[in-house]
Coordinates of C-alpha atoms in Angstrom, one line a residue:
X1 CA 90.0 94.7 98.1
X2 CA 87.5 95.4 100.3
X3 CA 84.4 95.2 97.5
X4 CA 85.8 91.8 96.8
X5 CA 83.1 89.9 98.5
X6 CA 81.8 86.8 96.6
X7 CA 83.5 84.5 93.5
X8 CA 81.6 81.5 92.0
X9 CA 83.9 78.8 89.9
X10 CA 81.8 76.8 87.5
X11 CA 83.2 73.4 87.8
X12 CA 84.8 71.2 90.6
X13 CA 87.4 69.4 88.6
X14 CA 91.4 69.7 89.4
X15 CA 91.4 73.4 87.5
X16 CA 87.9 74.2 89.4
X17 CA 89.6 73.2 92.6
X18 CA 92.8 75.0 91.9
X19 CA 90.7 78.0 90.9
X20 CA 88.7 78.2 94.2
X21 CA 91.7 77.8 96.3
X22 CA 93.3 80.4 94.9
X23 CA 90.4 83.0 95.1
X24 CA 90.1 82.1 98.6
X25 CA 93.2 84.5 99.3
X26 CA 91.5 87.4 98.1
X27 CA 87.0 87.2 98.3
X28 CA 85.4 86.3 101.1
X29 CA 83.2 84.0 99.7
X30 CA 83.5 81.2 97.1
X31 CA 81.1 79.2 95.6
X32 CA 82.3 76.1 93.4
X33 CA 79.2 74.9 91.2
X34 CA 78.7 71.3 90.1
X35 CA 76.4 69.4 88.0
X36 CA 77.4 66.4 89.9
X37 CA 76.9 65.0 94.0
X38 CA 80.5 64.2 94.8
X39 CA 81.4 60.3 95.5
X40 CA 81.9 59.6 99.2
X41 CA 85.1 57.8 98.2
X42 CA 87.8 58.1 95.4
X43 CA 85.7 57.3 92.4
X44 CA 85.2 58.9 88.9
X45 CA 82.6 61.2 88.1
X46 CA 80.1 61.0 85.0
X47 CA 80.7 64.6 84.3
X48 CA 84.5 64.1 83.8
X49 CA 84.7 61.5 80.6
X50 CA 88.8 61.4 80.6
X51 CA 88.8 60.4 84.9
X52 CA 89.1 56.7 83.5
X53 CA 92.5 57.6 82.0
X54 CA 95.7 58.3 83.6
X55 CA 96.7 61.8 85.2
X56 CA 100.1 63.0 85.8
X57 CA 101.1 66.8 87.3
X58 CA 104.0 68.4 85.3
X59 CA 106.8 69.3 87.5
X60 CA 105.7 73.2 87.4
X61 CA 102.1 72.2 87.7
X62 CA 103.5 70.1 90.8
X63 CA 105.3 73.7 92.3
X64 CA 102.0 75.8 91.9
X65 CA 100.1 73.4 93.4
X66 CA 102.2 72.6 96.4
X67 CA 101.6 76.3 97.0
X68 CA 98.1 75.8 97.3
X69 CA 97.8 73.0 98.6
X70 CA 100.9 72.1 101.4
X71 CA 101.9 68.3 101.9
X72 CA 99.1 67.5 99.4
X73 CA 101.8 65.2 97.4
X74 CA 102.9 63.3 100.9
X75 CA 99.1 62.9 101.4
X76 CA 98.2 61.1 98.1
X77 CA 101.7 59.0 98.7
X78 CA 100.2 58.1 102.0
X79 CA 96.8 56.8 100.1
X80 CA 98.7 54.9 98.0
X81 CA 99.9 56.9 95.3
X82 CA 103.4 56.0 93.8
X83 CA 106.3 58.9 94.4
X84 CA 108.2 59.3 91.2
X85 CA 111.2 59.8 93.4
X86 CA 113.6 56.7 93.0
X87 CA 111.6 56.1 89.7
X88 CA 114.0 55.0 87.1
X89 CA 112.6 56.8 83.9
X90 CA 113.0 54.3 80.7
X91 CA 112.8 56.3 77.3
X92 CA 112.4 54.0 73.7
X93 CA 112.5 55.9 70.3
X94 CA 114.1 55.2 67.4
X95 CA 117.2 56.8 68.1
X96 CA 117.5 54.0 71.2
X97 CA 116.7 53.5 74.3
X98 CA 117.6 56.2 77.2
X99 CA 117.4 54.6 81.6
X100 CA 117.7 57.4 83.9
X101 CA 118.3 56.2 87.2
X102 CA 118.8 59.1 88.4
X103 CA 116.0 61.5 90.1
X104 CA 115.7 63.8 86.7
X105 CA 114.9 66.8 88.7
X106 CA 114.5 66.7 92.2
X107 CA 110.5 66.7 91.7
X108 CA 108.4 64.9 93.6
X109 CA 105.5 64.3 91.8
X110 CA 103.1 61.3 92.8
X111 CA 101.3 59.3 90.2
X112 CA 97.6 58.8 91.2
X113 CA 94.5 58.3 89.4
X114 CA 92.3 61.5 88.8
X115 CA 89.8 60.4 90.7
X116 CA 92.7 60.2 94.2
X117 CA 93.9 63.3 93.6
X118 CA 90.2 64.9 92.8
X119 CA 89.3 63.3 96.1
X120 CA 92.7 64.9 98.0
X121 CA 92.1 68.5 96.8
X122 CA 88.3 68.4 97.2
X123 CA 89.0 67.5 100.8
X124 CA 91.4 70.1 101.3
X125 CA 88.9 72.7 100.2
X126 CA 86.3 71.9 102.7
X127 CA 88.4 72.8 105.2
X128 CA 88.7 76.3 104.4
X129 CA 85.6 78.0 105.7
X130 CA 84.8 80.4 103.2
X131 CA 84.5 78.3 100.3
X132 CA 81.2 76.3 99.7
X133 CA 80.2 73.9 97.0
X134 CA 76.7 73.7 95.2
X135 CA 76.1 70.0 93.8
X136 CA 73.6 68.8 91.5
X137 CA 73.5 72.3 90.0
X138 CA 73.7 73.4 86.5
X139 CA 74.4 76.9 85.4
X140 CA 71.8 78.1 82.6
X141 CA 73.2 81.6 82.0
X142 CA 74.8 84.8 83.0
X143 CA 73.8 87.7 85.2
X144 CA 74.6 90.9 83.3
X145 CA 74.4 94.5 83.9
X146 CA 71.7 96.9 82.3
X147 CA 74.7 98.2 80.3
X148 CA 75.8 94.9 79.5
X149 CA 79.4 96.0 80.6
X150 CA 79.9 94.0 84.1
X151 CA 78.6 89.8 84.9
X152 CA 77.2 90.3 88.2
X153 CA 76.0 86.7 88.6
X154 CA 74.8 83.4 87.0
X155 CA 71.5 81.5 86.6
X156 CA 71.2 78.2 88.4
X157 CA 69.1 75.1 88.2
X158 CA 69.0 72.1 90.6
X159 CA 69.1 68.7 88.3
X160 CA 66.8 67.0 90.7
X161 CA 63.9 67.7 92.5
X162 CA 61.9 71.5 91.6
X163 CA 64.8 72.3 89.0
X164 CA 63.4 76.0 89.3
X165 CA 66.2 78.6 87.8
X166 CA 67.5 80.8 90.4
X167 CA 69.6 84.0 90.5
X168 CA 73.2 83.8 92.2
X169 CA 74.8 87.1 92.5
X170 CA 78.5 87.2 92.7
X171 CA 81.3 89.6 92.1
X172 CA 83.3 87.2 90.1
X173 CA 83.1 84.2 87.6
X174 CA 85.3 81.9 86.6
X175 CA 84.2 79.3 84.3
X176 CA 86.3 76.3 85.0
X177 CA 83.8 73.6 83.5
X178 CA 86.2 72.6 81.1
X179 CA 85.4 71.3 77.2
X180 CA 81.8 70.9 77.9
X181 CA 81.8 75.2 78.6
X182 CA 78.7 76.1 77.6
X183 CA 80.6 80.2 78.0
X184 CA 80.1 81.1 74.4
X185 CA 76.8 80.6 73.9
X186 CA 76.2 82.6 76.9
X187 CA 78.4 85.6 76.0
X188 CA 76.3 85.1 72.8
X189 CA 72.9 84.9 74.5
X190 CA 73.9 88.8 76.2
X191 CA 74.4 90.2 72.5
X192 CA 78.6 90.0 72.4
X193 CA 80.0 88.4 69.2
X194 CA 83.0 85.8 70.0
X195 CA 86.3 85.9 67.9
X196 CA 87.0 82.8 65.9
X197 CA 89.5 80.4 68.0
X198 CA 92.8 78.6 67.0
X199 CA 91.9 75.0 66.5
X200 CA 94.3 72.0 65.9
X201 CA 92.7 69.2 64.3
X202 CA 93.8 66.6 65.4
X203 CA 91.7 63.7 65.4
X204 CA 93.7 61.8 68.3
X205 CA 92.4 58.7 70.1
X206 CA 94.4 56.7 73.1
X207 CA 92.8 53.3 74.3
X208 CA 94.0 52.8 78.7
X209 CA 94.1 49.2 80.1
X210 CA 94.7 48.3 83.8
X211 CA 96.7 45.8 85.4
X212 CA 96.6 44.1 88.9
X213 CA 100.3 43.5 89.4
X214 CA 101.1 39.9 90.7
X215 CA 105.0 40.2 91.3
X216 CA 107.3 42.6 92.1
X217 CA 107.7 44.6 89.8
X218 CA 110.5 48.0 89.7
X219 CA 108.9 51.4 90.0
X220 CA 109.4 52.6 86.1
X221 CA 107.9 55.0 83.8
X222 CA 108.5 53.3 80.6
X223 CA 107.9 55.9 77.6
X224 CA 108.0 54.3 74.0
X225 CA 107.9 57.1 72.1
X226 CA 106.0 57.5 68.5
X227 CA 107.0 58.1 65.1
X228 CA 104.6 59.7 63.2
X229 CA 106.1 58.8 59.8
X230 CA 106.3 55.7 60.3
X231 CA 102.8 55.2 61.6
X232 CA 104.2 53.8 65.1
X233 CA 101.9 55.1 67.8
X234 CA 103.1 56.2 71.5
X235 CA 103.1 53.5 74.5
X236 CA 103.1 54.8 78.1
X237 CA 103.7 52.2 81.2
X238 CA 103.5 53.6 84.6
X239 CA 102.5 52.8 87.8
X240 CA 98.9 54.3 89.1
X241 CA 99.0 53.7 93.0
X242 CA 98.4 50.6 95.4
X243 CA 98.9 47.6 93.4
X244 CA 97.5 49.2 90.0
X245 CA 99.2 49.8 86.6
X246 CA 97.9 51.2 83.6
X247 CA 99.4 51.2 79.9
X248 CA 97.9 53.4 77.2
X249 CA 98.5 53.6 73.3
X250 CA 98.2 56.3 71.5
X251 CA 97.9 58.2 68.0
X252 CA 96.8 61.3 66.3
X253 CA 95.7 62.4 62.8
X254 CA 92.3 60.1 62.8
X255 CA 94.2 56.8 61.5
X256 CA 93.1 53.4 62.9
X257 CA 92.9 55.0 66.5
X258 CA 94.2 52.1 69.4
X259 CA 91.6 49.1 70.0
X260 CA 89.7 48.8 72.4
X261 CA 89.2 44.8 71.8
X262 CA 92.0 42.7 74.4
X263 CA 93.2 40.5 71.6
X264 CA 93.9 43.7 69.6
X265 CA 95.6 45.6 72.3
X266 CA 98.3 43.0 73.7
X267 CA 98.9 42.7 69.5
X268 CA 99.3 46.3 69.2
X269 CA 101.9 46.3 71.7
X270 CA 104.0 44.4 69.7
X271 CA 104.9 47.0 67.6
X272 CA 106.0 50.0 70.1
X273 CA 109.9 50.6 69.8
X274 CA 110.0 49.5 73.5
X275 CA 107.8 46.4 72.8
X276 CA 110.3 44.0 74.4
X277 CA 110.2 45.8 77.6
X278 CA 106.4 46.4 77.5
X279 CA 105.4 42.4 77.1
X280 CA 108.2 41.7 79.6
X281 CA 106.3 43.7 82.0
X282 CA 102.8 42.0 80.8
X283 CA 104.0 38.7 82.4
X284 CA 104.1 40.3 85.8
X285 CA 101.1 42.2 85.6
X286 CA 97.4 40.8 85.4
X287 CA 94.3 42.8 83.6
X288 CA 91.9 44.2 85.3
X289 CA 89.4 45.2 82.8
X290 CA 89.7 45.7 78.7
X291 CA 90.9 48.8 77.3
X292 CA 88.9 51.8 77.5
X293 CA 89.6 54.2 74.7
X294 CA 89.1 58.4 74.1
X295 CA 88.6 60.3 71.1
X296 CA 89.5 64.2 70.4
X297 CA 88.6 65.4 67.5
X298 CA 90.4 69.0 68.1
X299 CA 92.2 71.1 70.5
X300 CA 90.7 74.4 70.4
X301 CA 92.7 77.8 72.1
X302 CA 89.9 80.4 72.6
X303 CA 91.2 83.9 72.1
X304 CA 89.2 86.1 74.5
X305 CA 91.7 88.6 75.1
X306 CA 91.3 90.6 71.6
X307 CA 87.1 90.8 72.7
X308 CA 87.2 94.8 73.7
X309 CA 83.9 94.2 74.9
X310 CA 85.1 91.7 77.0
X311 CA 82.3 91.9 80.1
X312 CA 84.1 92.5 83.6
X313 CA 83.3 90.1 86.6
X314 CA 84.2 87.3 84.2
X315 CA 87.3 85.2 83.6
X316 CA 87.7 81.6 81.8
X317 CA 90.8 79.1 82.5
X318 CA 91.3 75.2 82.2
X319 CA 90.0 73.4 79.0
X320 CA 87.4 76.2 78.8
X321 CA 90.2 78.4 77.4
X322 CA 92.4 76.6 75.7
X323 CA 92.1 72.2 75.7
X324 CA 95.1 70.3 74.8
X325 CA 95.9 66.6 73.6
X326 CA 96.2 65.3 76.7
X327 CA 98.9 62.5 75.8
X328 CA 101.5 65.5 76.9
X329 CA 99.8 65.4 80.5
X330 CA 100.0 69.6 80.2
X331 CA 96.5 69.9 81.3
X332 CA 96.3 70.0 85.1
X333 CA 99.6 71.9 85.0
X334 CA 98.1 74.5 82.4
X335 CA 95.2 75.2 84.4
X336 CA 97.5 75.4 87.8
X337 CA 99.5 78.1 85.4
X338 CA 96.4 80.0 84.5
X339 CA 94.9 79.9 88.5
X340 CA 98.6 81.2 89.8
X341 CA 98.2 83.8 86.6
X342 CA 94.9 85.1 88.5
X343 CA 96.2 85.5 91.5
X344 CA 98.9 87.7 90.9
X345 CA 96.5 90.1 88.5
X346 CA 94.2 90.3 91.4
X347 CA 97.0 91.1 94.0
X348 CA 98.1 93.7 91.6
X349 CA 94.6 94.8 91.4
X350 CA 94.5 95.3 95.3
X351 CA 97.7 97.5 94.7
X352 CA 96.2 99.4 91.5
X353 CA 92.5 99.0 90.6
X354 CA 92.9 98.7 86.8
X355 CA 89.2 98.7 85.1
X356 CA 90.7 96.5 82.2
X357 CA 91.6 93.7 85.0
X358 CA 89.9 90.7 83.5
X359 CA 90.7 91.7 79.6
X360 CA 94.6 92.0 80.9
X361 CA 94.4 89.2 82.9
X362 CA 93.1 86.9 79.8
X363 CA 96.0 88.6 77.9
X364 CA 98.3 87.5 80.8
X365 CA 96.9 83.9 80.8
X366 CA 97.8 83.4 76.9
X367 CA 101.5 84.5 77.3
X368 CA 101.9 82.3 79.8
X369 CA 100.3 79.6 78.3
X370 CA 102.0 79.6 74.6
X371 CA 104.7 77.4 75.3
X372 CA 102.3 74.7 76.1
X373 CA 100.3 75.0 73.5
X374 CA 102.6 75.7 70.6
X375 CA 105.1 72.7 72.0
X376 CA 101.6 70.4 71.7
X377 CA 101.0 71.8 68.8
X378 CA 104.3 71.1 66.9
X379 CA 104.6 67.7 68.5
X380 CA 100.8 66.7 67.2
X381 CA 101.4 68.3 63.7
X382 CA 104.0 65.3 63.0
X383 CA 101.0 63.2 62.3
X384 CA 99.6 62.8 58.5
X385 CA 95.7 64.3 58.8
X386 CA 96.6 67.0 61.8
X387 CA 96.2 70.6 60.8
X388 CA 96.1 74.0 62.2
X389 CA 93.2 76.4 61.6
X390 CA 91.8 79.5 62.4
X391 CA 92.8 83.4 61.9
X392 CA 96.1 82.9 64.0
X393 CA 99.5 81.9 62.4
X394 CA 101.4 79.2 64.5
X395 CA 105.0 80.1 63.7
X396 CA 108.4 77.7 62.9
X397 CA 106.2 74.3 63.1
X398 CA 109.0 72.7 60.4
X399 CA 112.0 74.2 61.9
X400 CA 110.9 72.7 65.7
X401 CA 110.3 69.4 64.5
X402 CA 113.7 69.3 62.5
X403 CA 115.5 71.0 65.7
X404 CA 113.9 68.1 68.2
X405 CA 114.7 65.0 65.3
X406 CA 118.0 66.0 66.1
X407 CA 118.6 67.3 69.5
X408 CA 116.6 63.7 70.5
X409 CA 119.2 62.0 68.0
X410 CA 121.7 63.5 69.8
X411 CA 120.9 63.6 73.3
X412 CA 120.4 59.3 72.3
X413 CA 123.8 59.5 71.4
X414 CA 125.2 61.4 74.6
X415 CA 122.9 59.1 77.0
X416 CA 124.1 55.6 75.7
X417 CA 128.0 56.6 74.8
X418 CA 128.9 59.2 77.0
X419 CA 126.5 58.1 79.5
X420 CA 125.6 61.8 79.8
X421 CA 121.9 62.5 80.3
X422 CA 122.4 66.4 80.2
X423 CA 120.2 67.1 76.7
X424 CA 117.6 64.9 78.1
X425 CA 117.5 66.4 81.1
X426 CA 116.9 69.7 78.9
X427 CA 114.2 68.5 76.6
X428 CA 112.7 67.2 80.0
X429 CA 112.3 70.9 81.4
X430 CA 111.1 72.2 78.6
X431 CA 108.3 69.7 77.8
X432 CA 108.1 70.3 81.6
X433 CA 107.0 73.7 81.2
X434 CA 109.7 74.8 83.3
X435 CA 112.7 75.6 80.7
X436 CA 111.4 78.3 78.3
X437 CA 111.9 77.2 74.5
X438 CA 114.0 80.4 74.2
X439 CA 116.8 78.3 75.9
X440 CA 116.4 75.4 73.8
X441 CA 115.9 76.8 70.9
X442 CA 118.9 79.0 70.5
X443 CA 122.2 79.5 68.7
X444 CA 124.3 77.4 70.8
X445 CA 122.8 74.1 71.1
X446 CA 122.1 74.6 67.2
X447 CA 125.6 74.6 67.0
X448 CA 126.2 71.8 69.3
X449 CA 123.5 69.3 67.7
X450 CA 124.4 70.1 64.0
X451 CA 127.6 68.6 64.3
X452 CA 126.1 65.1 63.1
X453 CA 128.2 63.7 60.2
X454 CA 126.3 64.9 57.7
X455 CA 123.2 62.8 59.0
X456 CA 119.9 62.7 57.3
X457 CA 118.6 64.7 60.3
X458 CA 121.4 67.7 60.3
X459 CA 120.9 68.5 56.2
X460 CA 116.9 68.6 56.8
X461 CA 117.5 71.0 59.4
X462 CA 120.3 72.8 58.1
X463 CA 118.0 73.1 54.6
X464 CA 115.0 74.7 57.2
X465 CA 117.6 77.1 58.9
X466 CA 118.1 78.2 55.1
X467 CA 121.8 80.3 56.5
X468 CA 125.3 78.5 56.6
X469 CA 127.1 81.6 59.0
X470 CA 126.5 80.2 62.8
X471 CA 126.8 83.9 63.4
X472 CA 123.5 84.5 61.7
X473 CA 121.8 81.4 63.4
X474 CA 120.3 83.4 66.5
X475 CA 118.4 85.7 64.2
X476 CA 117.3 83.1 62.1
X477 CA 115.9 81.5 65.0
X478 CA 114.8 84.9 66.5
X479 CA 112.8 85.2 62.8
X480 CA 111.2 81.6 62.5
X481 CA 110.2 80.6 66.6
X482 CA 107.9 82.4 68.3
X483 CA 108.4 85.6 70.9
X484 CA 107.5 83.8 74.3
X485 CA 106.4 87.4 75.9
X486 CA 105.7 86.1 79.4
X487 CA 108.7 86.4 81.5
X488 CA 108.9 83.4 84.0
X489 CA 108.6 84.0 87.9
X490 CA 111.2 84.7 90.0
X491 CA 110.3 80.9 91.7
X492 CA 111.3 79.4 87.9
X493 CA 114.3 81.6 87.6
X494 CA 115.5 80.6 90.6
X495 CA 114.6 76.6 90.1
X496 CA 116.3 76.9 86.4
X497 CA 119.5 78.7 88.3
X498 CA 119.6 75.2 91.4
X499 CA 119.3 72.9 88.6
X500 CA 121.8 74.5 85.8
X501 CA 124.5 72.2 87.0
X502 CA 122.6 69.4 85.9
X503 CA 122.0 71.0 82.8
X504 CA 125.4 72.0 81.9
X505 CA 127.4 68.5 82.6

């Protein structure tokens, strides 16, 4: 559109990044804002607290960004990132223990420390000549019109030096500065009233320690999963880049959260289902530093959207808009899903100026994040002190958890009798973000998984199901899971149609 001139994206993190890139397709100026001066090397950043911790792209995440950004996985490989291709995938839970060999999906996603990949994309952006970025400079406020119906800017201070506030026009903003958004008490500051948000309290803490590796060691992603009801936390071994591996434990509901003491940590490996594999590893590997932990105490989905007021020349995306645990590692790929969501509203806007762009875009943005955040959701409600608040009803919480008990139980069973990964390779996609839960959660891999012997797991969920005819069980399911609205792209469909072989073993 011709009258789309300038954008400014509060924040250079991965989503701020993603964001700018994206914009640059369609304004002829961008402006990235940062409170920080940028490292001259791949190091963290002060303003991004989680950097420390391990980062992985989803597969989907991994797709949208390749878009973006061409050859940018080859390039972190090249800087010593570790490909996930030829990674042997090793699975613990209580069900057993699941080694897929095999490349699950034809992804190639690298494993890199935020910091690598920070450093890769922020590269990439300088080169393109009509984005700029302001460090050491905070945003203060909002431009609004006299109407207060259109953001036509932001205030701006510099951190050092005169730190005088200054006026930056811009056609768009896009506040990308992640759980530290100050975006509500703006929106408050220019008279609008916010709705209340959905928040999951969930009180989750995960402690990260590094490891120089002394000896060869294979390239595996070890995943020892958790059980909530038996107070067993989650383990997570993988391979960072160079010479580096990290492990991190992890737990939700507020309960004795991983330690940060060494002594503490190598005991609490001890009791992960794949504990035998983990200290095996440990003999190869050397620390680098003690554990470093985190602590969440909520996930909070903001619901913009439903604001009728809802100024335009402003959007939201990343943590900003909706933060999740980030032990599922859907973050980067959420934000790369919201960006992507963007883009095609505004080339649809080129097409058809619509002056409810940004409230439908929003709108947009939640359907096509819902499966991320109601999968998180379910998974982190297992624990004893996680709950679910605000004025927004998260739907068939019991009847998941039952549905995944069992499909895991029996995907376990296919993978070590039948040596027939096909279920995991299901449950993979959807965690994935790529399958939608509409075809996992449907009537015939109900029927499939409840034939169990009469297991503990089949009569808990037969008892949620609450209907014996399988020829009821798709509307039963149709009644208690969610309407996913947003219908995936035409680059999904196509992905899910290459790989249904593999699905359908």
């Amino acid at each position: 559109m011709s009258d789309m001139k300038k954008a400014v994206v509060i924040g250079a993190g991965i989503a701020g990044l993603i964001t700018a890139r994206m914009l640059s397709d369609y304004y002829k100026e961008v402006i990235i804002i940062e409170r920080d001066e940028f490292p001259t090397e791949p190091l963290n950043r002060q303003g991004v607290p989680q950097s420390f911790h391990p980062h992985r792209v989803q597969p989907r995440g991994g797709l949208i960004m390749e878009h973006y950004f061409p050859g940018y996985n080859e390039e972190l490989i090249a800087l010593g990132a570790i490909s996930s291709h030829e990674e042997k995938l090793v699975v613990t839970n209580k069900y057993g223990t699941l080694v897929n060999k095999e490349d699950p999906s034809s992804f190639k996603i690298a494993s890199s420390s935020r910091a690598l990949m920070e450093w890769v994309l922020r590269n990439r952006i300088q080169e393109i000549s009509q984005i700029s970025f302001l460090t050491n400079t905070e945003v203060t406020g909002l431009l609004v019109s006299e109407d207060k119906r259109s953001i036509t800017g932001i205030y701006t201070k510099e951190r050092r030096g005169e730190k005088r506030e200054k006026q930056l026009p811009a056609d768009m903003v896009i506040d990308a500065s992640g759980r530290s958004s100050k975006l509500i008490r703006w929106l408050e500051q220019i008279g609008l009233s916010v709705p209340e948000p959905e928040v999951l309290k969930v009180s989750l803490g995960y402690s990260t320690r590094y490891y120089k590796i002394k000896s060869s060691i294979p390239n595996e992603w070890v995943m020892s999963d958790s059980d909530p009801e038996q107070g067993i936390r989650a383990g997570i071994f993988t391979r960072i880049e160079d010479d580096i591996a990290g492990l991190i434990l992890f737990n939700a509901g507020g309960d004795e959260y991983p330690s940060t003491q060494p002594e503490e940590f190598q005991e609490q490996l001890k009791h992960l289902f794949a504990s035998d594999k983990i200290v095996e590893l440990m003999e190869r590997l050397e620390p680098v530093q003690g554990p470093r932990g985190y602590r969440i105490s909520e996930s909070v989905r903001q619901h913009f959207e439903i604001m009728e007021d809802w100024p335009s020349g402003l959007l939201v995306l990343g943590d900003a808009f909706c933060s999740f645990d980030p032990i599922h590692g859907q973050g980067i790929t959420v934000a790369a899903i919201e960006a992507e969501t963007i883009g095609k509203c505004l080339e649809a806007q080129q097409i058809h100026h619509d002056p409810q762009f940004e409230r439908k875009a929003l709108l947009r943005m939640q359907q096509a994040i819902e499966p991320a955040w109601w999968l998180s959701s379910v998974a982190d409600l297992r624990w004893n002190g996680v709950e679910h608040g605000g004025p927004f009803e998260l739907k068939g919480v019991a009847f998941a958890q039952k549905f995944i008990n069992l499909f895991t139980k029996q995907a376990m069973k296919k993978a070590s009798q039948e040596k027939d990964n096909h279920l995991f390779f299901m449950q993979f996609l959807m965690n994935a973000l790529i399958l939608p839960p509409s075809e996992y959660f449907k009537s015939d891999i109900l029927n499939m998984i409840l034939d169990d012997n009469g297991s503990k797991e089949e009569m808990e969920l037969r008892a949620e199901l609450s209907v014996q005819d399988p020829e009821l069980f798709q509307q039963r399911i149709d009644e208690i899971i969610p309407s996913f609205q947003l219908e995936y792209d035409e680059q999904i469909k196509k992905l899910l149609e290459s790989l249904q072989p593999a699905m359908s073993k």
